[in-house]
Amino acid sequence: AQKVTQAQTEISVVEKEDVTLDCVYETRDTTYYLFWYKQPPSGELVFLIRRNSFDEQNEISGRYSWNFQKSTSSFNFTITASQVVDSAVYFCALSEARLGGYQKVTFGTGTKLQVIP
Amino acid sequence: NAGVTQTPKFQVLKTGQSMTLQCAQDMNHEYMSWYRQDPGMGLRLIHYSVGAGITDQGEVPNGYNVSRSTTEDFPLRLLSAAPSQTSVYFCASSYGQWATEAFFGQGTRLTVV
């Protein structure tokens, strides 16, 4: 069964600290995509990154970095030198292909990050 | 470029009332979907559409109806509102069916009393 687990419900860090948000997934498919979305206090959902199952290279975008490890079925997200604007709920999601065009997307329950000034 | 537009942003309904949540996108995306977000449960798929005239059920479809008469619009109908449908609803669209990122609307906070 397809499943995404974000075990950290809430995390608080002091500004400028580094923080890692964990995401562990389960799938029987060999072809799938993983995503991270950010939901700031204003409520909208914003796409951050997409990674396909054949690309295990880590990615860095400014203060954000992602560590994809198929061996442990994890796709963790690290924010370096956190800022107050990083305060948000972060969702990890898994997308599997299905015949007939059904996009099977499963979201984790989210991790609420609070960055304290 | 408006992206995905949802209306209304807030709504209070009485039990048994019906209403339609509107969703429109201007990106010519074929794939559109509706999610509900509840505390501690993440986002759950209600209904989705892979193109005009084609819709199907997601994970939690009971009590909701959808139609897709145009590429741009994907309204969600609550047939007879129940308190269990109190939630935040998000409409999303994407270019591809499963491998591309989704663009979300601003959300509709619905309360059923």
PDB file of C-alpha atoms in Angstrom:
ATOM      1  CA  ALA A   1       0.000   0.000   0.000  1.00  0.00           C
ATOM      2  CA  GLN A   2       1.124   3.518  -0.718  1.00  0.00           C
ATOM      3  CA  LYS A   3       1.948   5.503   2.389  1.00  0.00           C
ATOM      4  CA  VAL A   4       3.832   8.617   3.432  1.00  0.00           C
ATOM      5  CA  THR A   5       4.924   9.105   7.017  1.00  0.00           C
ATOM      6  CA  GLN A   6       6.010  12.391   8.505  1.00  0.00           C
ATOM      7  CA  ALA A   7       6.660  11.395  12.069  1.00  0.00           C
ATOM      8  CA  GLN A   8       7.491  14.890  13.278  1.00  0.00           C
ATOM      9  CA  THR A   9       4.228  16.644  13.985  1.00  0.00           C
ATOM     10  CA  GLU A  10       5.742  19.913  15.174  1.00  0.00           C
ATOM     11  CA  ILE A  11       9.278  21.233  15.355  1.00  0.00           C
ATOM     12  CA  SER A  12      10.504  24.460  16.939  1.00  0.00           C
ATOM     13  CA  VAL A  13      13.925  25.894  16.233  1.00  0.00           C
ATOM     14  CA  VAL A  14      15.639  29.163  16.958  1.00  0.00           C
ATOM     15  CA  GLU A  15      16.396  31.343  13.988  1.00  0.00           C
ATOM     16  CA  LYS A  16      19.639  30.467  12.179  1.00  0.00           C
ATOM     17  CA  GLU A  17      19.568  26.877  13.350  1.00  0.00           C
ATOM     18  CA  ASP A  18      19.505  24.073  10.793  1.00  0.00           C
ATOM     19  CA  VAL A  19      16.482  21.791  10.757  1.00  0.00           C
ATOM     20  CA  THR A  20      15.671  18.532   8.978  1.00  0.00           C
ATOM     21  CA  LEU A  21      12.155  17.403   8.208  1.00  0.00           C
ATOM     22  CA  ASP A  22      11.793  13.664   7.788  1.00  0.00           C
ATOM     23  CA  CYS A  23       9.725  11.860   5.190  1.00  0.00           C
ATOM     24  CA  VAL A  24       9.488   8.090   4.871  1.00  0.00           C
ATOM     25  CA  TYR A  25       7.423   6.490   2.149  1.00  0.00           C
ATOM     26  CA  GLU A  26       6.129   3.078   1.177  1.00  0.00           C
ATOM     27  CA  THR A  27       5.388   1.927  -2.330  1.00  0.00           C
ATOM     28  CA  ARG A  28       5.554  -1.251  -4.364  1.00  0.00           C
ATOM     29  CA  ASP A  29       6.111   0.645  -7.593  1.00  0.00           C
ATOM     30  CA  THR A  30       9.523   1.139  -9.104  1.00  0.00           C
ATOM     31  CA  THR A  31       8.445   4.331 -10.850  1.00  0.00           C
ATOM     32  CA  TYR A  32       7.178   7.125  -8.689  1.00  0.00           C
ATOM     33  CA  TYR A  33       7.665  10.779  -7.842  1.00  0.00           C
ATOM     34  CA  LEU A  34       8.209  12.472  -4.526  1.00  0.00           C
ATOM     35  CA  PHE A  35       7.275  16.052  -3.737  1.00  0.00           C
ATOM     36  CA  TRP A  36       7.584  18.600  -0.987  1.00  0.00           C
ATOM     37  CA  TYR A  37       5.035  21.384  -0.523  1.00  0.00           C
ATOM     38  CA  LYS A  38       5.038  24.321   1.860  1.00  0.00           C
ATOM     39  CA  GLN A  39       1.902  25.724   3.487  1.00  0.00           C
ATOM     40  CA  PRO A  40       2.636  29.076   5.163  1.00  0.00           C
ATOM     41  CA  PRO A  41       0.237  30.564   7.732  1.00  0.00           C
ATOM     42  CA  SER A  42      -1.648  32.268   4.897  1.00  0.00           C
ATOM     43  CA  GLY A  43      -2.866  28.804   3.898  1.00  0.00           C
ATOM     44  CA  GLU A  44      -1.896  28.307   0.277  1.00  0.00           C
ATOM     45  CA  LEU A  45       0.143  25.285  -0.786  1.00  0.00           C
ATOM     46  CA  VAL A  46       3.358  25.993  -2.614  1.00  0.00           C
ATOM     47  CA  PHE A  47       5.375  23.465  -4.573  1.00  0.00           C
ATOM     48  CA  LEU A  48       9.028  23.179  -3.499  1.00  0.00           C
ATOM     49  CA  ILE A  49      10.584  20.199  -5.256  1.00  0.00           C
ATOM     50  CA  ARG A  50       9.926  17.066  -7.299  1.00  0.00           C
ATOM     51  CA  ARG A  51      12.167  14.023  -7.483  1.00  0.00           C
ATOM     52  CA  ASN A  52      11.665  10.881  -9.549  1.00  0.00           C
ATOM     53  CA  SER A  53      12.523   7.432  -8.299  1.00  0.00           C
ATOM     54  CA  PHE A  54      15.432   7.021 -10.683  1.00  0.00           C
ATOM     55  CA  ASP A  55      17.271  10.123  -9.604  1.00  0.00           C
ATOM     56  CA  GLU A  56      18.909   9.796  -6.210  1.00  0.00           C
ATOM     57  CA  GLN A  57      21.080  12.842  -6.490  1.00  0.00           C
ATOM     58  CA  ASN A  58      20.713  15.222  -3.633  1.00  0.00           C
ATOM     59  CA  GLU A  59      19.537  18.677  -4.520  1.00  0.00           C
ATOM     60  CA  ILE A  60      20.329  22.055  -3.084  1.00  0.00           C
ATOM     61  CA  SER A  61      18.418  25.245  -3.699  1.00  0.00           C
ATOM     62  CA  GLY A  62      19.696  28.121  -1.663  1.00  0.00           C
ATOM     63  CA  ARG A  63      19.130  27.273   2.010  1.00  0.00           C
ATOM     64  CA  TYR A  64      17.030  24.244   1.096  1.00  0.00           C
ATOM     65  CA  SER A  65      18.412  20.793   0.423  1.00  0.00           C
ATOM     66  CA  TRP A  66      16.856  17.401  -0.108  1.00  0.00           C
ATOM     67  CA  ASN A  67      18.300  13.981   0.594  1.00  0.00           C
ATOM     68  CA  PHE A  68      16.660  11.132  -1.315  1.00  0.00           C
ATOM     69  CA  GLN A  69      17.672   7.615  -0.259  1.00  0.00           C
ATOM     70  CA  LYS A  70      15.870   4.707  -1.871  1.00  0.00           C
ATOM     71  CA  SER A  71      17.625   2.236   0.419  1.00  0.00           C
ATOM     72  CA  THR A  72      15.785   3.685   3.408  1.00  0.00           C
ATOM     73  CA  SER A  73      12.723   4.958   1.477  1.00  0.00           C
ATOM     74  CA  SER A  74      13.329   8.438   2.740  1.00  0.00           C
ATOM     75  CA  PHE A  75      13.184  11.891   1.218  1.00  0.00           C
ATOM     76  CA  ASN A  76      14.309  14.302   3.895  1.00  0.00           C
ATOM     77  CA  PHE A  77      14.289  18.083   3.668  1.00  0.00           C
ATOM     78  CA  THR A  78      16.854  20.281   5.374  1.00  0.00           C
ATOM     79  CA  ILE A  79      16.645  24.016   5.894  1.00  0.00           C
ATOM     80  CA  THR A  80      19.983  25.613   6.654  1.00  0.00           C
ATOM     81  CA  ALA A  81      20.165  28.782   8.743  1.00  0.00           C
ATOM     82  CA  SER A  82      16.417  28.855   9.280  1.00  0.00           C
ATOM     83  CA  GLN A  83      14.503  32.107   9.117  1.00  0.00           C
ATOM     84  CA  VAL A  84      11.177  33.209  10.532  1.00  0.00           C
ATOM     85  CA  VAL A  85       9.710  33.134   7.006  1.00  0.00           C
ATOM     86  CA  ASP A  86      10.333  29.385   6.969  1.00  0.00           C
ATOM     87  CA  SER A  87       7.615  28.927   9.589  1.00  0.00           C
ATOM     88  CA  ALA A  88       4.991  26.806   7.868  1.00  0.00           C
ATOM     89  CA  VAL A  89       3.547  23.351   7.555  1.00  0.00           C
ATOM     90  CA  TYR A  90       5.550  21.190   5.179  1.00  0.00           C
ATOM     91  CA  PHE A  91       4.011  18.259   3.346  1.00  0.00           C
ATOM     92  CA  CYS A  92       5.756  15.363   1.683  1.00  0.00           C
ATOM     93  CA  ALA A  93       3.829  13.593  -1.085  1.00  0.00           C
ATOM     94  CA  LEU A  94       4.215  10.456  -3.187  1.00  0.00           C
ATOM     95  CA  SER A  95       2.798  10.047  -6.666  1.00  0.00           C
ATOM     96  CA  GLU A  96       2.485   6.721  -8.442  1.00  0.00           C
ATOM     97  CA  ALA A  97       1.469   6.067 -12.013  1.00  0.00           C
ATOM     98  CA  ARG A  98      -1.686   4.152 -12.663  1.00  0.00           C
ATOM     99  CA  LEU A  99      -3.239   2.811 -15.813  1.00  0.00           C
ATOM    100  CA  GLY A 100      -6.024   4.965 -17.200  1.00  0.00           C
ATOM    101  CA  GLY A 101      -4.521   8.195 -15.968  1.00  0.00           C
ATOM    102  CA  TYR A 102      -5.431   8.024 -12.323  1.00  0.00           C
ATOM    103  CA  GLN A 103      -2.909  10.081 -10.433  1.00  0.00           C
ATOM    104  CA  LYS A 104      -2.493   8.328  -7.144  1.00  0.00           C
ATOM    105  CA  VAL A 105      -1.050  10.998  -4.877  1.00  0.00           C
ATOM    106  CA  THR A 106      -0.641  10.402  -1.192  1.00  0.00           C
ATOM    107  CA  PHE A 107       0.257  13.203   1.172  1.00  0.00           C
ATOM    108  CA  GLY A 108       1.870  12.881   4.548  1.00  0.00           C
ATOM    109  CA  THR A 109       0.200  14.465   7.544  1.00  0.00           C
ATOM    110  CA  GLY A 110       2.589  17.385   7.513  1.00  0.00           C
ATOM    111  CA  THR A 111       5.230  18.813   9.839  1.00  0.00           C
ATOM    112  CA  LYS A 112       4.614  22.191  11.398  1.00  0.00           C
ATOM    113  CA  LEU A 113       7.837  24.149  11.660  1.00  0.00           C
ATOM    114  CA  GLN A 114       8.067  27.143  13.942  1.00  0.00           C
ATOM    115  CA  VAL A 115      11.154  29.303  13.696  1.00  0.00           C
ATOM    116  CA  ILE A 116      11.573  31.467  16.761  1.00  0.00           C
ATOM    117  CA  PRO A 117      13.340  34.818  16.320  1.00  0.00           C
TER     118      PRO A 117
ATOM    119  CA  ASN B   1      -1.681  34.932 -14.656  1.00  0.00           C
ATOM    120  CA  ALA B   2      -4.295  33.978 -12.030  1.00  0.00           C
ATOM    121  CA  GLY B   3      -3.332  30.273 -11.706  1.00  0.00           C
ATOM    122  CA  VAL B   4      -5.991  28.379  -9.750  1.00  0.00           C
ATOM    123  CA  THR B   5      -8.876  30.425  -8.370  1.00  0.00           C
ATOM    124  CA  GLN B   6     -11.205  29.089  -5.719  1.00  0.00           C
ATOM    125  CA  THR B   7     -14.353  30.700  -4.435  1.00  0.00           C
ATOM    126  CA  PRO B   8     -15.568  31.311  -1.821  1.00  0.00           C
ATOM    127  CA  LYS B   9     -12.730  31.547   0.710  1.00  0.00           C
ATOM    128  CA  PHE B  10     -15.028  31.036   3.678  1.00  0.00           C
ATOM    129  CA  GLN B  11     -18.461  29.511   3.988  1.00  0.00           C
ATOM    130  CA  VAL B  12     -20.788  28.499   6.797  1.00  0.00           C
ATOM    131  CA  LEU B  13     -23.565  26.059   6.009  1.00  0.00           C
ATOM    132  CA  LYS B  14     -26.365  24.554   7.990  1.00  0.00           C
ATOM    133  CA  THR B  15     -26.695  20.796   8.067  1.00  0.00           C
ATOM    134  CA  GLY B  16     -28.620  19.617   5.034  1.00  0.00           C
ATOM    135  CA  GLN B  17     -27.879  22.619   2.851  1.00  0.00           C
ATOM    136  CA  SER B  18     -26.202  22.197  -0.502  1.00  0.00           C
ATOM    137  CA  MET B  19     -23.585  24.382  -2.129  1.00  0.00           C
ATOM    138  CA  THR B  20     -20.974  24.453  -4.862  1.00  0.00           C
ATOM    139  CA  LEU B  21     -17.318  25.295  -4.410  1.00  0.00           C
ATOM    140  CA  GLN B  22     -15.964  26.873  -7.553  1.00  0.00           C
ATOM    141  CA  CYS B  23     -12.557  26.190  -9.048  1.00  0.00           C
ATOM    142  CA  ALA B  24     -11.094  27.659 -12.209  1.00  0.00           C
ATOM    143  CA  GLN B  25      -7.619  27.501 -13.720  1.00  0.00           C
ATOM    144  CA  ASP B  26      -6.164  29.438 -16.621  1.00  0.00           C
ATOM    145  CA  MET B  27      -3.103  27.285 -17.312  1.00  0.00           C
ATOM    146  CA  ASN B  28      -4.798  24.879 -19.734  1.00  0.00           C
ATOM    147  CA  HIS B  29      -4.086  21.986 -17.400  1.00  0.00           C
ATOM    148  CA  GLU B  30      -5.829  18.721 -18.183  1.00  0.00           C
ATOM    149  CA  TYR B  31      -5.651  17.304 -14.687  1.00  0.00           C
ATOM    150  CA  MET B  32      -7.677  18.824 -11.839  1.00  0.00           C
ATOM    151  CA  SER B  33      -8.509  17.530  -8.397  1.00  0.00           C
ATOM    152  CA  TRP B  34     -10.190  18.364  -5.117  1.00  0.00           C
ATOM    153  CA  TYR B  35      -8.690  17.669  -1.706  1.00  0.00           C
ATOM    154  CA  ARG B  36      -9.855  18.179   1.808  1.00  0.00           C
ATOM    155  CA  GLN B  37      -7.447  19.015   4.610  1.00  0.00           C
ATOM    156  CA  ASP B  38      -8.262  17.985   8.136  1.00  0.00           C
ATOM    157  CA  PRO B  39      -6.057  18.333  11.241  1.00  0.00           C
ATOM    158  CA  GLY B  40      -3.628  15.453  11.571  1.00  0.00           C
ATOM    159  CA  MET B  41      -4.751  13.823   8.323  1.00  0.00           C
ATOM    160  CA  GLY B  42      -2.895  15.689   5.608  1.00  0.00           C
ATOM    161  CA  LEU B  43      -4.661  16.149   2.293  1.00  0.00           C
ATOM    162  CA  ARG B  44      -7.086  13.531   1.053  1.00  0.00           C
ATOM    163  CA  LEU B  45      -8.277  13.263  -2.524  1.00  0.00           C
ATOM    164  CA  ILE B  46     -12.041  13.663  -3.010  1.00  0.00           C
ATOM    165  CA  HIS B  47     -12.493  13.629  -6.798  1.00  0.00           C
ATOM    166  CA  TYR B  48     -10.297  14.199  -9.784  1.00  0.00           C
ATOM    167  CA  SER B  49     -10.587  14.780 -13.503  1.00  0.00           C
ATOM    168  CA  VAL B  50      -8.158  13.925 -16.295  1.00  0.00           C
ATOM    169  CA  GLY B  51      -9.894  16.149 -18.832  1.00  0.00           C
ATOM    170  CA  ALA B  52     -13.176  17.746 -19.843  1.00  0.00           C
ATOM    171  CA  GLY B  53     -16.011  15.267 -19.502  1.00  0.00           C
ATOM    172  CA  ILE B  54     -13.957  12.763 -17.454  1.00  0.00           C
ATOM    173  CA  THR B  55     -14.141  12.524 -13.686  1.00  0.00           C
ATOM    174  CA  ASP B  56     -13.537   9.828 -11.116  1.00  0.00           C
ATOM    175  CA  GLN B  57     -13.624   9.256  -7.390  1.00  0.00           C
ATOM    176  CA  GLY B  58     -10.686   9.655  -5.079  1.00  0.00           C
ATOM    177  CA  GLU B  59     -10.165   8.462  -1.553  1.00  0.00           C
ATOM    178  CA  VAL B  60     -13.118  10.199   0.177  1.00  0.00           C
ATOM    179  CA  PRO B  61     -15.840  10.870  -2.436  1.00  0.00           C
ATOM    180  CA  ASN B  62     -19.001  10.275  -0.403  1.00  0.00           C
ATOM    181  CA  GLY B  63     -21.232  13.323  -0.115  1.00  0.00           C
ATOM    182  CA  TYR B  64     -19.573  15.163  -2.990  1.00  0.00           C
ATOM    183  CA  ASN B  65     -20.258  15.508  -6.687  1.00  0.00           C
ATOM    184  CA  VAL B  66     -18.144  16.928  -9.479  1.00  0.00           C
ATOM    185  CA  SER B  67     -18.419  17.664 -13.171  1.00  0.00           C
ATOM    186  CA  ARG B  68     -15.975  18.916 -15.780  1.00  0.00           C
ATOM    187  CA  SER B  69     -17.710  20.555 -18.690  1.00  0.00           C
ATOM    188  CA  THR B  70     -14.709  22.689 -19.676  1.00  0.00           C
ATOM    189  CA  THR B  71     -10.949  22.402 -19.250  1.00  0.00           C
ATOM    190  CA  GLU B  72     -10.938  25.489 -17.054  1.00  0.00           C
ATOM    191  CA  ASP B  73     -13.635  24.723 -14.478  1.00  0.00           C
ATOM    192  CA  PHE B  74     -14.022  21.951 -11.937  1.00  0.00           C
ATOM    193  CA  PRO B  75     -16.772  22.685  -9.385  1.00  0.00           C
ATOM    194  CA  LEU B  76     -17.304  20.585  -6.271  1.00  0.00           C
ATOM    195  CA  ARG B  77     -20.876  20.136  -5.046  1.00  0.00           C
ATOM    196  CA  LEU B  78     -21.895  19.255  -1.532  1.00  0.00           C
ATOM    197  CA  LEU B  79     -25.241  17.578  -1.895  1.00  0.00           C
ATOM    198  CA  SER B  80     -26.469  17.701   1.703  1.00  0.00           C
ATOM    199  CA  ALA B  81     -23.906  19.203   4.048  1.00  0.00           C
ATOM    200  CA  ALA B  82     -22.984  17.350   7.227  1.00  0.00           C
ATOM    201  CA  PRO B  83     -20.800  18.468  10.151  1.00  0.00           C
ATOM    202  CA  SER B  84     -18.248  15.822   9.096  1.00  0.00           C
ATOM    203  CA  GLN B  85     -17.658  17.894   5.963  1.00  0.00           C
ATOM    204  CA  THR B  86     -16.295  20.781   7.983  1.00  0.00           C
ATOM    205  CA  SER B  87     -12.829  21.121   6.516  1.00  0.00           C
ATOM    206  CA  VAL B  88     -10.536  23.167   4.342  1.00  0.00           C
ATOM    207  CA  TYR B  89     -10.960  22.334   0.671  1.00  0.00           C
ATOM    208  CA  PHE B  90      -8.280  22.748  -1.947  1.00  0.00           C
ATOM    209  CA  CYS B  91      -8.580  22.585  -5.685  1.00  0.00           C
ATOM    210  CA  ALA B  92      -5.450  21.714  -7.636  1.00  0.00           C
ATOM    211  CA  SER B  93      -4.436  21.450 -11.239  1.00  0.00           C
ATOM    212  CA  SER B  94      -1.411  20.019 -12.980  1.00  0.00           C
ATOM    213  CA  TYR B  95      -0.124  19.698 -16.500  1.00  0.00           C
ATOM    214  CA  GLY B  96       0.520  15.983 -16.305  1.00  0.00           C
ATOM    215  CA  GLN B  97      -1.417  13.241 -14.656  1.00  0.00           C
ATOM    216  CA  TRP B  98       1.037  12.092 -12.042  1.00  0.00           C
ATOM    217  CA  ALA B  99       4.588  13.183 -12.642  1.00  0.00           C
ATOM    218  CA  THR B 100       4.233  16.928 -12.414  1.00  0.00           C
ATOM    219  CA  GLU B 101       3.730  19.291  -9.541  1.00  0.00           C
ATOM    220  CA  ALA B 102       0.283  20.526  -8.615  1.00  0.00           C
ATOM    221  CA  PHE B 103      -0.790  24.146  -8.440  1.00  0.00           C
ATOM    222  CA  PHE B 104      -3.219  24.769  -5.621  1.00  0.00           C
ATOM    223  CA  GLY B 105      -5.947  27.298  -5.092  1.00  0.00           C
ATOM    224  CA  GLN B 106      -6.099  29.408  -1.941  1.00  0.00           C
ATOM    225  CA  GLY B 107      -8.467  27.020  -0.225  1.00  0.00           C
ATOM    226  CA  THR B 108     -12.035  27.250   1.054  1.00  0.00           C
ATOM    227  CA  ARG B 109     -12.681  26.995   4.769  1.00  0.00           C
ATOM    228  CA  LEU B 110     -16.090  25.372   5.160  1.00  0.00           C
ATOM    229  CA  THR B 111     -17.944  25.050   8.431  1.00  0.00           C
ATOM    230  CA  VAL B 112     -21.124  23.004   8.681  1.00  0.00           C
ATOM    231  CA  VAL B 113     -23.212  23.686  11.760  1.00  0.00           C
TER     232      VAL B 113
END
